Amino acid sequence: MGGFIFCKKNKSTMWIEKHLEKALQVFDKRGLSLNKKIERKEFCIFVFSKKFYNIKNTVVIDNDNFIVCAGTFFYEDRTGPGILVHLHNDIWNGRSFIDKIAGNYCIITYHNGELRVFRDYFGYYPVYCNEDHTALSSSLLAIAHLTSSLNIASQELYEYLFNGYFYDENTLFKEIKLLKEGVVHNLLPSHSTYVFKPVFDKLNPGMNFRQATKKVTDNLLEYFSLLSSAFSEQIQTAISGGYDSRLILACLLNLGLKPRLYVNGTPNSPDIKCALNIAQGLDLPLDVIYFYEYYDIIKSDYEKKISERFYIFDGLGASGVFDNYSDIEYRLLFPNSGVVLLNGAGGEIYREAWNLPNRKMKIDDYIKGRYDKFDHDFCRPPFTKKIYYNQLKQKISQHLPKSNGWIARNEIELLHPLRYKAAHFIFTVLQQLNCFLMPFLEPRFVLQSYDIPIKWKHYGDFQSALVKRIYPELAKFNSIYGYNFSKPVPFKFKVKETILRNTPLTWRPKLRNYRKSRKLPVHKFGFNILEDAYLKKLFDFDQLKIDEFLDIKKISNSAILSRSLSVELLLRELEK
């Protein structure tokens, strides 16, 4: 389904019921139709269809019990209403189910007066709730309309501005949380939770490199076999010049599939060159998306298109509503109906992508080296770097073993799920349009990857070995790095990576150039969504609600500027 709203009904929720219409309008303005309204004495649920994928993911059983799935899932090797009934029966009959379900989803199931809700293990499918869990939704904007009082959470505001996501269950507003992940919530008759832990196939400590790549390969191919069966081989997958999308394609090709490919970029970009070579060499259909070709659509009716983006991005978005590099206009104009879209994000679990030395380090140094990369001058008091990074450290430390302020290199791998929290916003956008999956974010892969020795991940050795083992022909195509994955990594690349990896963490903020604004590269295509002439149609920069927290005129980074103005639009929307 494209999304949902859940509301309890009692004396304390009369305010919610009164403002329900505004929350429902959020989905209407996205162009999502109401698929099903389920009403019981204690609650009501509104379930909305995906825009371009017609699948029935709401099933009423025996005229009273029911199960709903929002997002994209498959159970065993199927998806759709029949397998939902099977899942419902497994849940309520006490049978094991969590190890047979995959995807990025929220399941709501009701049986004889009891209601349970859970989302995918790492919580990539977003579900927002108010403080007493009387209202839940896949939309932050919808929950905000159902919350009587809202106050900006300054720490989370800056987390979003700097990085495009939140680092725990807290959100932009103090009164709104993300539904806790990794647990099943019993919402009726009263609220309680119990933890669930997925079982995964561990790598034995005594395995050599070849044995480990075989075991990981078996795990990958089993998953993709189930996925292709569930979606009847109707698959479109991203392709670029790197490791991750190529590993997905290798798995699909190994199974005899010929998926349609897509790539997003600019003319002559390395990613598009690599994608064209692969598509032509393997005779695969490829959609090349040049995002700038759709600028005229935005320029022709700027206010309307920004408003359209605002609702589709749920008010925020990983890079904000004003993201120059978004391909949303293309996806709305040329929908791929009836296919599941795949993306390779998260494949870094199979290589050393942190650029960190293989030794223990101070947590403070890790935080500084990784996150202190912006000019903070635009932040207004009482913001201080010390307080911000100290709170960030506390949040990140919750995902690590208890220590005396030090962290081992292999423990950094435990932060992979946190690294992809921006997927909340990515899934918000794409799950409402089509079925969409990021396979490498599945627990069966992430948890297994913790057992891969760090030294095997250096220079991409382990991941390139997977591609070569699974589909050797694909490994022979050049990558954006200037070499292919069928031969050893060139010596000069190894030297460069070794230097980067061993650069002292405390030096990195001083050596790192602040991220350059993305305005200049866009200007050569004749338009920038963040141009003052267009922004002045929407904003009076002397009267901004976010002025309490930041000085918009001092922001030089276009991603931060886009996110800042998105927050401004959100605050305005909630005042209407």
Coordinates of C-alpha atoms in Angstrom, one line a residue:
M1 CA 0.0 0.0 0.0
G2 CA 1.0 3.6 -0.5
G3 CA 0.5 4.6 3.2
F4 CA -1.9 4.5 6.1
I5 CA -3.4 6.4 9.1
F6 CA -4.4 4.6 12.3
C7 CA -6.4 6.4 15.0
K8 CA -7.8 5.1 18.3
K9 CA -11.3 6.3 19.2
N10 CA -12.0 7.3 22.8
K11 CA -12.7 10.5 24.8
S12 CA -9.0 11.4 24.8
T13 CA -8.8 11.3 21.0
M14 CA -11.6 13.6 20.1
W15 CA -9.1 16.3 19.0
I16 CA -7.6 13.7 16.6
E17 CA -10.9 12.8 15.1
K18 CA -11.7 16.5 14.7
H19 CA -8.5 17.1 12.7
L20 CA -8.5 13.8 10.7
E21 CA -9.7 15.5 7.5
K22 CA -6.4 17.5 7.3
A23 CA -4.4 14.3 7.7
L24 CA -6.4 12.5 5.0
Q25 CA -5.8 15.4 2.6
V26 CA -2.1 14.8 2.8
F27 CA -2.6 11.5 0.9
D28 CA -5.1 13.1 -1.4
K29 CA -2.6 15.8 -2.4
R30 CA -0.1 13.1 -3.2
G31 CA -2.6 11.6 -5.6
L32 CA -3.1 8.4 -3.6
S33 CA -6.6 7.0 -3.5
L34 CA -8.2 5.4 -0.5
N35 CA -8.1 1.7 -0.9
K36 CA -9.8 0.6 2.3
K37 CA -11.3 2.1 5.5
I38 CA -11.5 -0.3 8.4
E39 CA -13.6 0.8 11.3
R40 CA -14.1 -0.9 14.6
K41 CA -15.4 0.3 18.0
E42 CA -12.0 1.1 19.3
F43 CA -10.2 2.5 16.2
C44 CA -10.3 3.2 12.5
I45 CA -7.6 2.7 9.8
F46 CA -7.4 4.3 6.4
V47 CA -5.2 2.4 3.9
F48 CA -4.1 4.1 0.7
S49 CA -3.1 2.5 -2.6
K50 CA 0.2 2.9 -4.3
K51 CA 0.1 5.4 -7.2
F52 CA 1.4 3.0 -9.9
Y53 CA 1.2 -0.5 -8.5
N54 CA -2.2 -2.2 -8.1
I55 CA -1.8 -4.8 -5.4
K56 CA -4.3 -5.8 -2.7
N57 CA -2.4 -5.6 0.6
T58 CA -5.4 -5.4 2.9
V59 CA -7.4 -8.5 3.8
V60 CA -10.5 -8.7 6.0
I61 CA -10.9 -12.2 7.5
D62 CA -14.2 -13.5 8.9
N63 CA -15.8 -10.0 8.6
D64 CA -13.9 -8.8 11.7
N65 CA -10.2 -9.8 11.8
F66 CA -7.8 -8.3 9.3
I67 CA -4.2 -7.8 8.2
V68 CA -2.7 -4.7 6.4
C69 CA 0.7 -4.3 4.9
A70 CA 2.0 -0.8 4.0
G71 CA 5.2 -0.6 2.0
T72 CA 6.7 -3.6 0.1
F73 CA 7.0 -7.1 1.5
F74 CA 7.2 -10.8 0.5
Y75 CA 6.6 -13.7 2.8
E76 CA 8.3 -17.0 1.9
D77 CA 8.2 -16.5 -1.9
R78 CA 4.9 -14.7 -2.4
T79 CA 3.3 -11.3 -1.9
G80 CA -0.3 -10.2 -2.1
P81 CA -3.6 -11.1 -0.3
G82 CA -3.2 -14.9 -0.2
I83 CA 0.1 -14.8 1.6
L84 CA -1.1 -12.1 3.9
V85 CA -3.7 -14.4 5.3
H86 CA -1.0 -17.0 5.8
L87 CA 1.1 -14.5 7.7
H88 CA -1.9 -13.4 9.8
N89 CA -2.5 -17.0 10.8
D90 CA 1.1 -17.6 11.6
I91 CA 1.3 -14.6 13.8
W92 CA -1.8 -15.3 15.8
N93 CA -1.2 -19.1 16.1
G94 CA 2.2 -18.5 17.6
R95 CA 4.2 -19.9 14.7
S96 CA 7.6 -18.5 13.6
F97 CA 7.1 -15.8 11.1
I98 CA 9.8 -13.1 11.4
D99 CA 12.5 -15.1 9.5
K100 CA 10.2 -15.7 6.5
I101 CA 9.2 -12.1 5.9
A102 CA 11.4 -9.7 3.9
G103 CA 11.1 -6.1 2.6
N104 CA 10.5 -2.7 3.9
Y105 CA 7.1 -2.6 5.4
C106 CA 4.7 -2.0 8.3
I107 CA 2.3 -4.9 9.2
I108 CA -0.9 -4.2 11.1
T109 CA -2.9 -7.2 12.2
Y110 CA -6.1 -7.5 14.2
H111 CA -7.5 -10.7 15.8
N112 CA -10.3 -11.1 18.4
G113 CA -9.9 -7.6 19.9
E114 CA -6.1 -7.6 19.9
L115 CA -4.1 -5.4 17.5
R116 CA -0.4 -5.7 16.7
V117 CA 1.9 -3.5 14.7
F118 CA 5.5 -4.0 13.6
R119 CA 7.8 -2.7 10.9
D120 CA 10.9 -4.1 9.3
Y121 CA 13.6 -5.0 11.7
F122 CA 15.9 -2.0 11.1
G123 CA 12.9 0.3 10.7
Y124 CA 13.6 1.7 7.3
Y125 CA 9.9 1.9 6.4
P126 CA 8.8 5.0 8.4
V127 CA 6.0 4.9 10.9
Y128 CA 5.3 8.0 13.0
C129 CA 3.3 8.1 16.2
N130 CA 2.2 10.6 18.8
E131 CA 3.4 10.2 22.4
D132 CA 0.5 7.9 23.6
H133 CA 0.3 5.8 20.4
T134 CA -3.3 6.9 19.8
A135 CA -2.3 7.9 16.2
L136 CA 0.1 6.2 13.8
S137 CA 0.9 6.9 10.2
S138 CA 3.4 6.3 7.4
S139 CA 3.4 10.1 7.0
L140 CA 5.1 12.6 9.3
L141 CA 2.9 15.4 7.9
A142 CA -0.3 13.4 8.6
I143 CA 0.7 12.8 12.2
A144 CA 1.7 16.4 12.6
H145 CA -1.9 17.4 11.6
L146 CA -3.2 15.0 14.3
T147 CA -1.0 16.4 17.1
S148 CA -2.5 19.2 19.1
S149 CA 0.8 20.9 20.1
L150 CA 4.1 20.9 18.3
N151 CA 7.5 22.1 19.4
I152 CA 10.7 22.0 17.4
A153 CA 13.3 19.6 18.7
S154 CA 16.5 21.6 18.1
Q155 CA 19.0 18.6 18.2
E156 CA 16.9 16.7 15.6
L157 CA 16.5 19.8 13.5
Y158 CA 20.2 20.2 13.2
E159 CA 20.7 16.4 12.6
Y160 CA 18.3 16.7 9.7
L161 CA 19.8 19.9 8.3
F162 CA 23.4 18.5 8.4
N163 CA 22.7 14.9 7.3
G164 CA 19.2 14.4 6.1
Y165 CA 17.9 12.1 8.8
F166 CA 17.4 11.6 12.6
Y167 CA 19.7 9.3 14.6
D168 CA 17.1 7.7 16.9
E169 CA 13.3 7.6 17.4
N170 CA 13.1 11.3 17.9
T171 CA 12.0 13.5 15.0
L172 CA 11.8 17.2 14.1
F173 CA 9.0 17.6 16.7
K174 CA 9.3 16.7 20.4
E175 CA 5.7 15.3 20.4
I176 CA 6.2 12.9 17.4
K177 CA 8.3 9.8 17.4
L178 CA 9.3 7.0 15.0
L179 CA 7.6 3.8 16.1
K180 CA 10.2 1.8 17.8
E181 CA 11.9 -0.8 15.5
G182 CA 12.8 -4.4 16.3
V183 CA 9.7 -4.9 18.4
V184 CA 6.1 -6.0 18.0
H185 CA 3.7 -3.4 19.4
N186 CA 0.5 -4.6 21.0
L187 CA -1.8 -1.6 20.7
L188 CA -5.0 -3.2 21.9
P189 CA -6.4 -3.8 24.4
S190 CA -3.5 -1.9 26.0
H191 CA 0.0 -0.9 24.8
S192 CA 2.8 -3.4 25.4
T193 CA 5.8 -4.6 23.3
Y194 CA 8.0 -7.6 22.8
V195 CA 11.3 -7.8 21.0
F196 CA 11.9 -10.0 18.0
K197 CA 15.2 -11.1 16.7
P198 CA 15.7 -12.4 13.1
V199 CA 17.7 -15.6 12.8
F200 CA 20.6 -15.4 10.2
D201 CA 23.2 -17.7 8.8
K202 CA 26.5 -16.8 10.6
L203 CA 29.9 -17.1 9.1
N204 CA 32.0 -19.6 11.0
P205 CA 35.2 -18.0 12.5
G206 CA 37.4 -20.6 10.9
M207 CA 36.2 -20.0 7.3
N208 CA 38.7 -18.9 4.7
F209 CA 38.0 -16.2 2.1
R210 CA 36.7 -18.6 -0.5
Q211 CA 34.4 -20.4 1.9
A212 CA 33.0 -17.1 3.2
T213 CA 32.3 -15.8 -0.3
K214 CA 30.5 -19.0 -1.1
K215 CA 28.3 -18.8 2.0
V216 CA 27.4 -15.2 1.4
T217 CA 26.7 -16.0 -2.3
D218 CA 24.3 -18.8 -1.3
N219 CA 22.5 -16.3 1.0
L220 CA 22.2 -13.7 -1.7
L221 CA 20.9 -16.1 -4.4
E222 CA 18.4 -17.6 -2.0
Y223 CA 16.9 -14.2 -1.3
F224 CA 16.8 -13.0 -4.9
S225 CA 15.2 -16.3 -6.0
L226 CA 12.4 -15.7 -3.4
L227 CA 12.1 -12.1 -4.5
S228 CA 11.9 -12.9 -8.2
S229 CA 9.3 -15.6 -7.5
A230 CA 7.2 -13.2 -5.4
F231 CA 7.1 -10.5 -8.0
S232 CA 6.8 -12.8 -11.0
E233 CA 10.2 -11.6 -12.4
Q234 CA 8.8 -8.1 -13.0
I235 CA 11.9 -6.3 -11.8
Q236 CA 13.7 -3.1 -12.6
T237 CA 17.0 -2.4 -10.9
A238 CA 19.4 0.6 -10.7
I239 CA 22.8 0.3 -12.3
S240 CA 25.8 2.5 -12.0
G241 CA 29.6 2.3 -12.1
G242 CA 30.1 1.1 -8.6
Y243 CA 29.9 -2.2 -6.7
D244 CA 26.5 -2.3 -5.1
S245 CA 24.1 -2.1 -8.0
R246 CA 26.4 -4.5 -10.0
L247 CA 26.1 -7.1 -7.2
I248 CA 22.3 -7.0 -7.4
L249 CA 22.4 -7.3 -11.2
A250 CA 24.8 -10.2 -10.9
C251 CA 22.4 -12.1 -8.6
L252 CA 19.5 -11.5 -11.0
L253 CA 21.5 -12.6 -14.1
N254 CA 22.7 -15.7 -12.3
L255 CA 19.0 -16.7 -11.9
G256 CA 18.4 -16.3 -15.6
L257 CA 16.5 -13.0 -15.3
K258 CA 16.9 -10.1 -17.7
P259 CA 15.8 -7.1 -15.6
R260 CA 15.2 -3.6 -17.0
L261 CA 17.9 -1.2 -15.7
Y262 CA 17.8 2.5 -14.9
V263 CA 20.4 5.1 -14.2
N264 CA 20.2 8.8 -13.2
G265 CA 22.8 11.4 -14.0
T266 CA 24.2 13.9 -16.4
P267 CA 25.6 13.4 -19.9
N268 CA 29.1 11.9 -20.0
S269 CA 29.0 11.1 -16.2
P270 CA 31.0 8.0 -15.3
D271 CA 27.9 6.2 -13.9
I272 CA 26.0 6.6 -17.1
K273 CA 28.9 5.6 -19.3
C274 CA 29.3 2.4 -17.2
A275 CA 25.6 1.7 -17.3
L276 CA 25.4 2.1 -21.1
N277 CA 28.4 -0.3 -21.5
I278 CA 26.9 -2.9 -19.3
A279 CA 23.4 -2.7 -20.9
Q280 CA 24.8 -2.8 -24.4
G281 CA 27.3 -5.6 -23.6
L282 CA 24.6 -7.8 -21.9
D283 CA 21.7 -6.8 -24.2
L284 CA 19.6 -5.4 -21.3
P285 CA 17.0 -2.6 -21.6
L286 CA 18.1 0.6 -19.9
D287 CA 16.3 3.8 -18.9
V288 CA 18.7 6.8 -18.8
I289 CA 17.2 9.6 -16.6
Y290 CA 18.7 13.0 -17.1
F291 CA 17.2 14.9 -14.3
Y292 CA 17.8 18.3 -15.8
E293 CA 15.6 17.5 -18.8
Y294 CA 12.6 18.1 -16.5
Y295 CA 13.7 21.5 -15.3
D296 CA 11.3 23.2 -17.8
I297 CA 8.4 21.5 -16.0
I298 CA 9.4 23.0 -12.7
K299 CA 10.2 26.5 -14.2
S300 CA 6.8 26.7 -16.0
D301 CA 4.9 26.5 -12.7
Y302 CA 7.4 26.8 -9.9
E303 CA 5.0 27.2 -7.0
K304 CA 2.7 24.4 -8.1
K305 CA 5.7 22.0 -8.6
I306 CA 7.3 22.8 -5.3
S307 CA 3.9 22.2 -3.6
E308 CA 3.6 18.9 -5.4
R309 CA 7.1 17.9 -4.2
F310 CA 6.3 19.0 -0.7
Y311 CA 3.5 16.5 -0.3
I312 CA 5.3 13.7 -2.1
F313 CA 8.4 14.2 0.0
D314 CA 6.2 14.3 3.1
G315 CA 7.4 17.8 3.9
L316 CA 11.1 17.0 4.2
G317 CA 12.9 14.5 2.1
A318 CA 16.5 13.3 2.5
S319 CA 17.9 16.2 0.5
G320 CA 14.9 18.4 0.9
V321 CA 12.0 19.5 -1.3
F322 CA 14.4 21.8 -3.4
D323 CA 16.8 18.9 -4.4
N324 CA 18.2 19.8 -7.8
Y325 CA 19.1 16.1 -8.4
S326 CA 15.7 14.5 -7.7
D327 CA 14.2 12.5 -10.5
I328 CA 10.7 12.7 -9.1
E329 CA 9.3 14.6 -12.1
Y330 CA 10.5 11.7 -14.4
R331 CA 9.0 9.1 -12.1
L332 CA 5.6 10.9 -12.2
L333 CA 5.6 11.3 -15.9
F334 CA 6.9 7.8 -16.8
P335 CA 5.6 5.4 -14.2
N336 CA 6.8 1.8 -14.3
S337 CA 3.5 0.2 -13.4
G338 CA 3.5 -3.3 -12.0
V339 CA 7.3 -3.7 -11.4
V340 CA 9.3 -3.8 -8.2
L341 CA 12.2 -1.3 -8.2
L342 CA 15.5 -2.3 -6.7
N343 CA 18.3 -0.1 -5.4
G344 CA 21.8 -1.1 -4.3
A345 CA 22.1 1.2 -1.3
G346 CA 23.7 -0.5 1.7
G347 CA 26.0 -2.8 -0.3
E348 CA 28.9 -1.2 1.5
I349 CA 28.4 -3.9 4.1
Y350 CA 30.7 -6.0 1.9
R351 CA 33.6 -3.6 1.6
E352 CA 35.5 -1.0 3.8
A353 CA 33.5 2.1 3.0
W354 CA 34.2 4.1 6.2
N355 CA 37.8 5.0 5.4
L356 CA 38.8 4.1 8.9
P357 CA 42.1 2.5 10.1
N358 CA 41.8 -1.1 11.2
R359 CA 42.5 -0.4 14.9
K360 CA 40.5 0.8 17.9
M361 CA 39.9 4.5 18.3
K362 CA 38.3 7.0 20.7
I363 CA 34.6 7.5 20.1
D364 CA 35.1 11.2 20.3
D365 CA 37.7 11.0 17.5
Y366 CA 35.3 8.9 15.4
I367 CA 32.5 11.4 15.8
K368 CA 34.7 14.4 15.0
G369 CA 36.4 12.7 12.0
R370 CA 33.2 11.5 10.5
Y371 CA 30.6 14.1 11.2
D372 CA 32.4 17.4 11.8
K373 CA 32.4 18.5 8.1
F374 CA 30.3 21.6 7.9
D375 CA 30.6 25.3 8.5
H376 CA 28.3 25.8 11.5
D377 CA 28.3 29.6 11.4
F378 CA 24.7 29.7 10.2
C379 CA 23.4 28.1 13.4
R380 CA 22.1 30.5 15.9
P381 CA 22.6 30.4 19.7
P382 CA 22.1 28.4 21.9
F383 CA 23.5 26.0 19.3
T384 CA 27.1 24.9 20.1
K385 CA 29.1 22.3 18.4
K386 CA 30.1 20.8 21.7
I387 CA 26.5 20.2 22.8
Y388 CA 25.4 19.0 19.4
Y389 CA 28.2 16.5 18.9
N390 CA 28.0 15.3 22.5
Q391 CA 24.3 14.5 22.1
L392 CA 25.1 12.8 18.7
K393 CA 27.7 10.7 20.4
Q394 CA 25.2 9.6 23.0
K395 CA 22.8 8.5 20.3
I396 CA 25.4 6.6 18.3
S397 CA 26.8 5.0 21.4
Q398 CA 23.5 3.2 22.0
H399 CA 24.2 1.1 18.9
L400 CA 27.7 0.1 20.2
P401 CA 28.9 -2.3 23.0
K402 CA 29.5 -0.5 26.3
S403 CA 33.0 0.8 26.5
N404 CA 35.3 3.2 28.4
G405 CA 35.2 5.7 25.5
W406 CA 37.0 3.5 22.9
I407 CA 35.6 1.6 20.0
A408 CA 37.1 -1.3 18.1
R409 CA 37.2 -1.1 14.3
N410 CA 35.0 -4.1 13.8
E411 CA 32.4 -2.5 16.1
I412 CA 32.0 0.3 13.6
E413 CA 30.3 -2.2 11.3
L414 CA 27.4 -2.3 13.8
L415 CA 26.6 1.3 12.7
H416 CA 25.6 0.3 9.1
P417 CA 21.9 0.3 9.9
L418 CA 22.2 3.8 11.4
R419 CA 24.1 4.9 8.4
Y420 CA 21.1 4.5 6.2
K421 CA 18.4 6.2 8.3
A422 CA 18.0 8.6 5.4
A423 CA 16.2 5.7 3.8
H424 CA 13.1 6.7 5.8
F425 CA 12.6 9.6 3.4
I426 CA 13.6 7.6 0.3
F427 CA 11.0 5.0 1.2
T428 CA 8.4 7.7 1.9
V429 CA 8.8 8.9 -1.7
L430 CA 9.2 5.7 -3.7
Q431 CA 7.0 3.3 -1.7
Q432 CA 3.9 5.4 -2.4
L433 CA 4.5 5.1 -6.1
N434 CA 5.7 1.5 -6.7
C435 CA 6.9 -1.5 -4.9
F436 CA 10.4 -0.6 -3.9
L437 CA 13.2 -2.5 -2.1
M438 CA 16.8 -2.0 -1.0
P439 CA 17.9 -5.6 -0.6
F440 CA 21.2 -5.0 1.1
L441 CA 19.3 -3.4 4.1
E442 CA 17.8 -6.8 4.9
P443 CA 18.8 -8.2 8.3
R444 CA 19.9 -11.5 6.8
F445 CA 22.7 -9.6 4.9
V446 CA 23.6 -6.9 7.4
L447 CA 23.9 -9.2 10.4
Q448 CA 25.8 -11.8 8.5
S449 CA 28.2 -9.1 7.2
Y450 CA 29.4 -8.3 10.7
D451 CA 31.4 -11.6 10.6
I452 CA 33.4 -10.7 7.5
P453 CA 37.0 -9.7 8.6
I454 CA 37.7 -6.1 7.9
K455 CA 40.9 -6.9 6.0
W456 CA 38.9 -8.8 3.5
K457 CA 36.8 -5.7 2.8
H458 CA 39.8 -3.5 2.0
Y459 CA 40.0 -2.3 -1.6
G460 CA 36.6 -3.8 -2.3
D461 CA 38.1 -7.3 -2.5
F462 CA 35.3 -9.2 -0.9
Q463 CA 32.5 -7.5 -2.9
S464 CA 34.3 -7.8 -6.2
A465 CA 34.9 -11.5 -5.4
L466 CA 31.1 -11.9 -4.9
V467 CA 30.3 -10.3 -8.3
K468 CA 33.0 -12.5 -10.0
R469 CA 31.7 -15.7 -8.3
I470 CA 28.0 -15.0 -9.0
Y471 CA 28.2 -13.7 -12.6
P472 CA 31.8 -13.6 -14.0
E473 CA 30.9 -11.8 -17.2
L474 CA 29.6 -8.8 -15.4
A475 CA 32.8 -8.4 -13.4
K476 CA 34.7 -7.7 -16.6
F477 CA 33.0 -4.4 -17.3
N478 CA 34.9 -1.3 -16.2
S479 CA 33.8 0.6 -13.1
I480 CA 33.9 4.3 -12.3
Y481 CA 37.1 3.7 -10.4
G482 CA 38.9 3.0 -13.7
Y483 CA 39.3 -0.8 -13.4
N484 CA 37.0 -3.8 -13.5
F485 CA 36.2 -6.3 -10.8
S486 CA 37.7 -9.4 -12.5
K487 CA 41.3 -8.4 -11.9
P488 CA 43.3 -7.3 -8.9
V489 CA 42.9 -3.6 -7.8
P490 CA 45.7 -1.5 -9.3
F491 CA 48.5 -0.6 -7.0
K492 CA 48.0 3.2 -7.2
F493 CA 44.4 2.8 -6.1
K494 CA 45.5 0.7 -3.1
V495 CA 48.1 3.4 -2.2
K496 CA 45.5 6.2 -2.4
E497 CA 42.9 4.2 -0.3
T498 CA 45.5 3.3 2.3
I499 CA 46.5 6.9 2.8
L500 CA 42.9 8.0 3.1
R501 CA 42.1 5.2 5.5
N502 CA 45.0 6.0 7.8
T503 CA 44.6 9.8 7.9
P504 CA 44.4 10.7 11.6
L505 CA 40.7 11.3 12.6
T506 CA 41.6 14.5 14.4
W507 CA 43.1 15.9 11.3
R508 CA 40.2 15.3 9.0
P509 CA 38.0 18.3 9.9
K510 CA 41.0 20.6 9.3
L511 CA 42.1 18.9 6.0
R512 CA 38.6 18.3 4.6
N513 CA 37.3 21.0 2.4
Y514 CA 33.8 21.9 3.4
R515 CA 31.4 20.4 1.0
K516 CA 31.0 22.6 -2.0
S517 CA 27.5 23.8 -2.9
R518 CA 25.9 21.9 -5.7
K519 CA 24.7 25.0 -7.3
L520 CA 27.5 25.5 -9.8
P521 CA 27.3 22.1 -11.5
V522 CA 23.6 22.6 -11.9
H523 CA 23.9 26.1 -13.4
K524 CA 25.5 24.7 -16.5
F525 CA 22.2 23.0 -17.3
G526 CA 20.5 26.4 -17.2
F527 CA 18.5 26.2 -14.0
N528 CA 18.8 25.9 -10.2
I529 CA 15.7 25.2 -8.1
L530 CA 17.4 27.3 -5.3
E531 CA 17.8 30.4 -7.4
D532 CA 16.8 33.5 -5.5
A533 CA 14.5 34.7 -8.3
Y534 CA 12.4 31.6 -7.8
L535 CA 12.7 31.3 -4.1
K536 CA 11.3 34.8 -3.7
K537 CA 8.1 33.6 -5.1
L538 CA 7.7 31.5 -2.0
F539 CA 9.6 33.2 0.8
D540 CA 10.2 36.6 2.4
F541 CA 13.7 36.0 3.7
D542 CA 13.2 38.6 6.4
Q543 CA 10.2 36.8 7.9
L544 CA 11.1 33.1 8.3
K545 CA 9.8 30.8 11.0
I546 CA 13.1 29.0 11.2
D547 CA 15.0 32.3 11.8
E548 CA 15.0 31.4 15.5
F549 CA 17.4 28.5 14.7
L550 CA 19.5 29.6 11.8
D551 CA 20.5 32.5 9.6
I552 CA 19.5 31.4 6.1
K553 CA 21.7 34.0 4.4
K554 CA 24.8 32.3 5.8
I555 CA 24.1 28.9 4.3
S556 CA 26.5 28.0 1.5
N557 CA 25.7 24.3 1.1
S558 CA 22.8 23.7 -1.2
A559 CA 21.6 20.5 0.5
I560 CA 21.4 22.2 3.8
L561 CA 19.6 25.2 2.2
S562 CA 17.1 22.9 0.6
R563 CA 16.4 21.1 3.9
S564 CA 16.1 24.4 5.8
L565 CA 13.6 25.8 3.3
S566 CA 11.7 22.5 3.5
V567 CA 11.4 22.8 7.2
E568 CA 10.1 26.4 6.7
L569 CA 7.4 25.1 4.3
L570 CA 6.4 22.4 6.8
L571 CA 6.0 24.9 9.6
R572 CA 3.9 27.1 7.4
E573 CA 1.7 24.2 6.3
L574 CA 1.0 23.3 9.9
E575 CA -0.2 26.8 10.7
K576 CA -2.9 26.8 8.1

